[in-house]
Coordinates of C-alpha atoms and ligand atoms in Angstrom, one line a residue:
M228 CA -25.6 -72.5 -78.2
M229 CA -23.5 -70.3 -75.9
R230 CA -23.1 -71.8 -72.4
L231 CA -22.3 -70.2 -69.0
P232 CA -18.8 -71.0 -67.8
P233 CA -18.6 -72.6 -64.3
F234 CA -18.8 -70.3 -61.2
T235 CA -19.6 -70.3 -57.6
Y236 CA -22.9 -68.7 -56.6
L237 CA -23.2 -67.1 -53.2
A238 CA -26.6 -66.1 -51.8
P239 CA -26.3 -63.6 -48.9
V240 CA -29.5 -62.5 -47.2
S241 CA -28.3 -59.0 -46.1
A242 CA -26.4 -56.3 -48.0
A243 CA -23.7 -56.2 -45.3
D244 CA -23.0 -59.9 -45.9
A245 CA -23.0 -59.3 -49.6
V246 CA -20.4 -56.5 -49.2
K247 CA -18.2 -58.8 -47.0
L248 CA -18.3 -61.6 -49.6
M249 CA -17.4 -59.1 -52.3
A250 CA -14.5 -57.8 -50.2
D251 CA -13.3 -61.3 -49.4
H252 CA -13.3 -62.5 -53.0
G253 CA -11.8 -59.3 -54.5
H254 CA -11.4 -59.3 -58.3
D255 CA -12.7 -62.8 -58.7
A256 CA -16.3 -61.7 -57.7
M257 CA -19.1 -59.8 -59.3
L258 CA -22.5 -58.8 -58.1
V259 CA -25.6 -60.2 -59.9
A260 CA -29.1 -58.9 -59.4
G261 CA -31.6 -60.0 -62.1
G262 CA -28.7 -61.4 -64.3
T263 CA -30.4 -60.2 -67.5
D264 CA -27.3 -58.4 -68.7
L265 CA -24.6 -60.2 -66.7
Y266 CA -25.4 -63.7 -67.7
P267 CA -25.4 -63.1 -71.5
N268 CA -22.1 -61.1 -71.0
M269 CA -20.7 -64.2 -69.2
K270 CA -21.8 -66.5 -72.0
R271 CA -19.9 -64.3 -74.4
R272 CA -16.9 -64.3 -72.0
Q273 CA -17.0 -60.5 -71.7
F274 CA -17.1 -61.1 -67.9
E275 CA -15.3 -64.1 -66.4
P276 CA -16.0 -64.0 -62.6
K277 CA -15.2 -67.1 -60.6
V278 CA -17.7 -66.1 -57.9
L279 CA -21.1 -64.4 -58.2
V280 CA -22.6 -62.7 -55.2
G281 CA -26.4 -62.8 -55.8
L282 CA -28.6 -60.0 -54.5
R283 CA -31.9 -61.7 -55.1
G284 CA -32.2 -63.1 -51.6
I285 CA -31.8 -59.7 -49.9
K286 CA -35.4 -58.7 -49.2
A287 CA -34.4 -55.3 -47.7
L288 CA -33.3 -54.2 -51.3
V289 CA -36.8 -54.6 -52.7
G290 CA -39.7 -52.1 -52.7
V291 CA -40.6 -48.5 -52.9
R292 CA -41.0 -46.3 -49.8
G293 CA -42.1 -42.8 -49.0
T294 CA -44.4 -40.3 -50.8
A295 CA -43.9 -38.0 -53.8
E296 CA -44.4 -35.0 -51.5
A297 CA -41.4 -36.1 -49.3
G298 CA -39.5 -38.0 -51.9
L299 CA -39.5 -41.7 -52.8
T300 CA -36.9 -44.3 -52.0
I301 CA -36.6 -47.2 -54.5
G302 CA -34.7 -50.3 -53.3
S303 CA -32.1 -51.3 -55.9
G304 CA -33.6 -54.8 -56.1
T305 CA -37.0 -53.5 -57.2
T306 CA -37.8 -55.0 -60.7
L307 CA -38.2 -52.7 -63.7
T308 CA -41.8 -53.9 -64.0
A309 CA -42.6 -52.9 -60.4
T310 CA -40.9 -49.6 -60.9
S311 CA -42.8 -48.8 -64.1
Q312 CA -46.1 -49.9 -62.6
H313 CA -45.8 -48.2 -59.2
G314 CA -48.7 -45.8 -59.0
E315 CA -46.9 -42.9 -57.3
I316 CA -43.9 -43.2 -59.7
A317 CA -46.2 -43.4 -62.8
R318 CA -48.2 -40.3 -61.7
R319 CA -45.5 -38.1 -60.3
Y320 CA -42.2 -39.2 -61.9
P321 CA -43.7 -40.4 -65.2
A322 CA -40.3 -40.2 -67.0
L323 CA -39.0 -42.9 -64.7
A324 CA -41.9 -45.1 -65.2
T325 CA -41.6 -44.7 -69.0
A326 CA -37.9 -45.4 -69.0
A327 CA -38.3 -48.5 -66.8
G328 CA -41.2 -49.7 -68.9
L329 CA -39.2 -49.3 -72.2
V330 CA -36.2 -51.5 -71.1
S331 CA -36.0 -54.6 -73.2
T332 CA -39.0 -57.1 -73.0
P333 CA -41.7 -57.9 -70.3
Q334 CA -39.8 -61.1 -69.3
L335 CA -36.5 -59.2 -68.8
R336 CA -38.3 -56.4 -67.0
N337 CA -39.8 -59.0 -64.6
M338 CA -36.3 -60.2 -63.7
G339 CA -34.1 -57.1 -64.3
T340 CA -33.8 -54.6 -61.4
I341 CA -33.4 -50.8 -61.3
G342 CA -30.0 -51.3 -59.5
G343 CA -28.8 -53.5 -62.4
N344 CA -30.1 -51.0 -64.9
V345 CA -28.2 -48.1 -63.3
C346 CA -25.0 -50.2 -63.2
V347 CA -25.5 -51.9 -66.6
D348 CA -22.3 -52.4 -68.7
T349 CA -21.6 -50.0 -71.6
R350 CA -22.1 -51.3 -75.1
C351 CA -20.3 -51.3 -78.4
N352 CA -20.8 -53.1 -81.7
Y353 CA -17.2 -54.5 -81.5
Y354 CA -17.8 -55.8 -77.9
N355 CA -21.3 -57.1 -77.7
Q356 CA -20.4 -60.2 -79.8
S357 CA -19.6 -63.8 -79.2
Y358 CA -16.2 -64.8 -78.1
Q359 CA -15.4 -66.3 -81.5
W360 CA -16.5 -63.1 -83.3
R361 CA -14.3 -60.9 -81.0
K362 CA -11.4 -63.4 -81.4
A363 CA -11.7 -63.2 -85.2
V364 CA -11.2 -59.4 -85.1
N365 CA -8.3 -59.8 -82.5
F366 CA -10.5 -58.5 -79.6
C367 CA -10.4 -54.8 -78.4
M368 CA -9.2 -53.1 -75.3
K369 CA -12.5 -53.4 -73.4
K370 CA -11.8 -57.2 -73.1
D371 CA -8.9 -59.4 -74.2
G372 CA -7.2 -56.9 -76.6
D373 CA -5.1 -53.7 -76.7
V374 CA -6.7 -51.4 -79.2
C375 CA -10.0 -49.6 -79.7
L376 CA -11.5 -50.8 -83.0
V377 CA -13.7 -47.8 -83.3
A378 CA -11.0 -45.2 -82.8
P379 CA -7.7 -47.1 -83.3
G380 CA -5.4 -44.3 -82.2
S381 CA -7.4 -43.7 -79.0
P382 CA -6.0 -44.5 -75.6
R383 CA -9.4 -45.0 -74.1
C384 CA -12.6 -47.1 -74.8
W385 CA -15.7 -45.2 -76.1
A386 CA -18.3 -47.9 -75.3
V387 CA -21.7 -46.3 -74.9
S388 CA -23.7 -45.9 -71.7
S389 CA -27.0 -47.6 -72.7
S390 CA -29.2 -47.5 -69.6
D391 CA -32.7 -46.2 -70.0
T392 CA -33.2 -45.2 -66.4
A393 CA -29.7 -43.6 -65.8
P394 CA -30.4 -40.3 -67.7
V395 CA -33.8 -40.0 -66.1
L396 CA -32.5 -40.5 -62.5
W397 CA -29.7 -38.0 -63.3
S398 CA -32.3 -35.4 -64.6
L399 CA -34.5 -35.9 -61.6
G400 CA -31.6 -35.1 -59.2
A401 CA -31.8 -38.5 -57.7
T402 CA -29.1 -39.9 -55.3
G403 CA -27.8 -43.4 -54.9
T404 CA -26.8 -45.0 -51.6
L405 CA -23.6 -47.1 -51.8
L406 CA -22.8 -49.6 -49.1
G407 CA -19.1 -50.7 -48.9
P408 CA -16.7 -52.1 -46.3
A409 CA -16.1 -48.6 -44.9
G410 CA -19.9 -48.0 -44.5
E411 CA -22.5 -46.1 -46.4
R412 CA -22.2 -43.1 -48.6
V413 CA -24.9 -41.2 -50.6
I414 CA -23.9 -39.6 -53.9
P415 CA -25.8 -37.9 -56.7
V416 CA -26.6 -40.3 -59.5
S417 CA -24.7 -37.8 -61.7
A418 CA -21.6 -38.6 -59.7
L419 CA -21.9 -42.4 -60.2
Y420 CA -20.6 -42.3 -63.8
R421 CA -17.2 -41.9 -65.4
D422 CA -16.4 -40.9 -69.0
D423 CA -14.7 -44.2 -69.8
G424 CA -16.2 -47.1 -71.6
I425 CA -14.3 -49.6 -69.4
E426 CA -14.3 -48.0 -65.9
Y427 CA -17.7 -46.4 -66.4
L428 CA -18.8 -46.4 -62.8
A429 CA -17.3 -44.3 -60.0
K430 CA -18.2 -46.8 -57.4
R431 CA -15.7 -49.3 -56.0
P432 CA -16.3 -52.9 -57.2
E433 CA -17.2 -54.2 -53.7
E434 CA -19.8 -51.4 -53.1
I435 CA -23.4 -52.2 -53.5
L436 CA -26.0 -49.8 -54.7
T437 CA -28.7 -50.3 -52.1
E438 CA -31.3 -47.7 -52.9
I439 CA -32.1 -44.7 -55.0
R440 CA -33.8 -41.6 -53.6
L441 CA -36.0 -39.4 -55.7
P442 CA -36.4 -35.7 -54.5
P443 CA -39.9 -34.4 -53.8
A444 CA -42.0 -34.2 -56.9
D445 CA -43.5 -30.8 -56.1
G446 CA -43.8 -28.8 -59.3
L447 CA -42.1 -31.5 -61.3
R448 CA -42.8 -32.1 -65.0
C449 CA -40.7 -34.8 -66.7
A450 CA -40.4 -36.8 -69.8
Y451 CA -38.3 -39.5 -71.4
L452 CA -38.0 -40.2 -75.1
K453 CA -36.1 -43.2 -76.5
L454 CA -34.8 -43.8 -80.0
R455 CA -34.3 -47.4 -81.1
R456 CA -34.5 -49.4 -84.2
R457 CA -37.3 -51.8 -83.1
G458 CA -40.3 -50.4 -81.1
S459 CA -40.9 -53.8 -79.5
F460 CA -37.4 -54.0 -77.8
D461 CA -34.0 -52.7 -78.3
F462 CA -31.4 -50.8 -76.3
P463 CA -31.6 -47.0 -76.7
V464 CA -29.3 -45.5 -79.3
L465 CA -30.5 -42.1 -78.0
G466 CA -32.4 -41.4 -74.8
V467 CA -33.6 -37.9 -73.9
A468 CA -34.6 -37.1 -70.3
V469 CA -36.0 -33.8 -69.4
A470 CA -37.1 -32.7 -65.9
L471 CA -38.5 -29.2 -65.2
S472 CA -39.3 -27.8 -61.7
M473 CA -42.1 -25.4 -62.3
D474 CA -43.4 -22.3 -60.4
G475 CA -46.9 -22.3 -62.1
Q476 CA -46.1 -21.8 -65.8
V477 CA -42.5 -20.5 -65.2
V478 CA -39.6 -22.9 -65.2
R479 CA -37.7 -22.6 -62.0
Q480 CA -35.0 -25.1 -62.8
A481 CA -34.4 -27.5 -65.7
R482 CA -32.2 -30.5 -66.5
I483 CA -31.7 -32.2 -69.8
V484 CA -29.7 -35.4 -69.8
L485 CA -28.9 -37.4 -72.9
G486 CA -28.4 -41.2 -72.9
A487 CA -26.5 -43.4 -75.4
V488 CA -24.4 -40.5 -76.9
A489 CA -21.3 -41.1 -74.8
S490 CA -19.7 -43.5 -72.2
L491 CA -21.8 -41.8 -69.5
P492 CA -25.2 -40.0 -69.6
R493 CA -24.4 -36.5 -70.9
E494 CA -26.0 -33.4 -69.3
A495 CA -26.9 -30.5 -71.6
A496 CA -26.5 -28.0 -68.9
E497 CA -26.0 -24.9 -71.0
A498 CA -29.2 -25.6 -72.9
A499 CA -31.1 -26.2 -69.8
R500 CA -30.1 -22.9 -68.3
L501 CA -31.8 -21.1 -71.1
L502 CA -35.1 -22.3 -69.7
A503 CA -34.7 -21.0 -66.1
G504 CA -37.1 -18.2 -65.2
Q505 CA -38.9 -18.6 -68.6
R506 CA -42.3 -19.7 -69.8
L507 CA -42.2 -22.5 -72.4
S508 CA -42.8 -21.2 -75.9
A509 CA -42.3 -22.8 -79.2
E510 CA -39.4 -20.4 -80.1
L511 CA -37.6 -21.0 -76.7
I512 CA -38.0 -24.8 -77.1
E513 CA -36.4 -24.7 -80.6
E514 CA -33.5 -22.7 -79.3
V515 CA -33.0 -25.0 -76.3
A516 CA -33.2 -28.1 -78.5
A517 CA -30.5 -26.8 -80.9
R518 CA -28.2 -26.0 -78.0
A519 CA -28.9 -29.4 -76.3
A520 CA -27.7 -31.2 -79.4
R521 CA -24.2 -29.7 -79.0
P522 CA -22.8 -32.1 -76.3
S523 CA -24.3 -35.1 -78.1
K524 CA -21.3 -36.7 -79.9
P525 CA -22.2 -40.3 -80.6
L526 CA -19.6 -42.5 -82.3
D527 CA -20.2 -45.0 -85.0
N528 CA -20.3 -48.0 -82.5
T529 CA -24.0 -48.7 -81.9
D530 CA -27.1 -49.2 -84.1
L531 CA -28.1 -46.5 -86.6
T532 CA -25.6 -44.0 -87.9
H533 CA -24.0 -41.6 -85.5
A534 CA -24.8 -38.6 -87.7
Y535 CA -28.5 -39.5 -87.6
R536 CA -28.4 -40.1 -83.8
K537 CA -26.8 -36.6 -83.4
K538 CA -29.5 -35.0 -85.6
M539 CA -32.3 -36.7 -83.7
T540 CA -31.0 -35.3 -80.4
R541 CA -32.4 -31.9 -81.4
V542 CA -35.6 -33.4 -82.6
F543 CA -36.2 -35.5 -79.4
V544 CA -35.3 -32.7 -77.0
S545 CA -37.8 -30.5 -78.9
R546 CA -40.5 -33.2 -78.7
A547 CA -39.9 -33.8 -75.0
L548 CA -40.2 -30.1 -74.2
R549 CA -43.3 -29.7 -76.4
R550 CA -44.8 -32.6 -74.5
L551 CA -44.2 -30.9 -71.2
A552 CA -45.4 -27.6 -72.5
G553 CA -48.6 -29.2 -74.0
L554 CA -47.7 -27.9 -77.4
P555 CA -48.3 -29.8 -80.7
G556 CA -45.3 -31.6 -82.3
D557 CA -44.5 -33.7 -79.3
G558 CA -44.0 -36.9 -81.4
G559 CA -47.4 -38.4 -80.6
A560 CA -47.4 -41.8 -78.8
R561 CA -44.4 -42.5 -76.5
T562 CA -41.3 -43.8 -78.2
Ligands
FAD798 C1 -32.1 -58.7 -75.2 C2 -31.7 -57.6 -74.2 C3 -32.3 -56.4 -74.4 C4 -32.0 -55.3 -73.4 N1 -32.6 -54.1 -73.6 C5 -32.3 -53.1 -72.7 C6 -32.8 -51.8 -72.9 O1 -33.6 -51.5 -73.9 N2 -32.5 -50.8 -72.0 C7 -31.6 -51.1 -71.0 O2 -31.4 -50.1 -70.2 N3 -31.1 -52.3 -70.7 C8 -31.4 -53.3 -71.6 N4 -30.9 -54.6 -71.4 C9 -30.0 -54.8 -70.3 C10 -30.6 -55.3 -69.0 O3 -31.6 -56.3 -69.2 C11 -31.1 -54.2 -68.1 O4 -30.2 -53.1 -68.0 C12 -31.5 -54.6 -66.7 O5 -32.0 -53.6 -66.0 C13 -30.3 -55.1 -65.9 O6 -30.7 -55.4 -64.6 P1 -30.4 -56.7 -63.8 O7 -30.9 -56.6 -62.5 O8 -30.7 -57.9 -64.7 O9 -28.7 -56.6 -63.8 P2 -27.6 -57.7 -63.8 O10 -27.5 -58.3 -65.2 O11 -27.8 -58.6 -62.6 O12 -26.3 -56.8 -63.5 C14 -25.9 -55.7 -64.4 C15 -24.7 -55.0 -63.8 O13 -25.0 -54.3 -62.7 C16 -24.3 -54.8 -61.5 N5 -25.2 -54.7 -60.4 C17 -26.5 -55.2 -60.3 N6 -27.1 -54.8 -59.2 C18 -26.3 -54.0 -58.5 C19 -26.3 -53.4 -57.2 N7 -27.4 -53.3 -56.5 N8 -25.2 -52.7 -56.9 C20 -24.1 -52.6 -57.7 N9 -24.0 -53.3 -58.8 C21 -25.0 -54.0 -59.3 C22 -23.8 -56.2 -61.9 O14 -22.6 -56.5 -61.2 C23 -23.6 -56.0 -63.3 O15 -22.4 -55.4 -63.6 C24 -31.2 -55.6 -72.2 C25 -30.6 -56.9 -72.1 C26 -30.9 -57.9 -73.1 C27 -30.3 -59.2 -72.8
SF4_799 S1 -15.1 -48.5 -78.0 FE1 -13.2 -49.4 -78.7 S2 -12.3 -50.4 -76.9 FE2 -14.4 -49.8 -76.4 S3 -15.6 -51.7 -76.8 FE3 -15.7 -50.5 -78.7 S4 -14.0 -51.1 -79.9 FE4 -13.7 -51.9 -77.9

């Protein structure tokens, strides 16, 4: 059995106190929300913080405020279950409810938070292993080693962004509020990520994601499709998030964002531009789907083969758009 290493747990009751504790303890400290990803990673010695700053006692981080007409604000400590079952989110931002509801298992969704999901670590077959396993292959540069075992000549890590909600929030044009020692700043969710498997977040370590704001849902149609080996629970090996702003039957603006094909969610902007000013037709959807698969460049470091995941990008974008257009061939039940 893998055990947690010893650590000190601090339990602030305000976000400002949590920021102060993070700043005081520097590199020794990490934030923990639901702990559903962080604790297993600590057991495998992928993270070795001496101090954990727990966010669960901060009541101000929990809950959903606002209306879909004006835009919703989701506290980062809101659980994935609460997010997926929130009436206004489920009705007006169904892609987000779907993505949150497809994370892991009911138990982990009851503990896991949307903030933790947005900030969740990148994944790789050579990294998400026990300490002994990693030691047997002489570790890799993401933790304890010097080389990348997937791309040995590479100067960088290619671990994969595997959050279900990140591509959806990006596609919706959501923003995140970060609180740090210098105060608060609001950035688009799209600016929160870096194309690096190790330094995958653009936020500073002591900054806390306090809330996520969704823009008004007026004219919004959105969908999220997830490819995974087991339908019961598994990380995505491909996630496709599509958000369309509609003027009646005409697409005003479109965003297509791919999850689990790179170290950050990958926007297929060129493909989405083909949709602007157009009505959704079967022919257009096929053209857009083929174009959207171009920036999908999965490596052979997660489940299922990378060639298959690349191929499925076109299929899943097509299914998502067909679903939003009400056309047949949308893949049937949610995946
Ligand atoms: C068996 C298993 C299956 C899983 N399947 C999936 C899956 O299908 N899809 C998926 O997306 N995830 C999956 N996960 C990962 C994880 O459960 C979820 O991503 C969950 O949402 C993490 O939320 P948390 O609150 O538990 O985060 P934690 O584990 O507490 O933290 C995760 C990371 O986020 C940071 N963090 C947390 N909150 C904040 C904040 N407010 N501000 C700044 N940083 C913060 C932490 O420091 C840590 O680095 C799975 C995990 C397990 C163990
Ligand atoms: S991509 Fe390379 S460096 Fe990154 S976790 Fe995998 S093997 Fe390690």
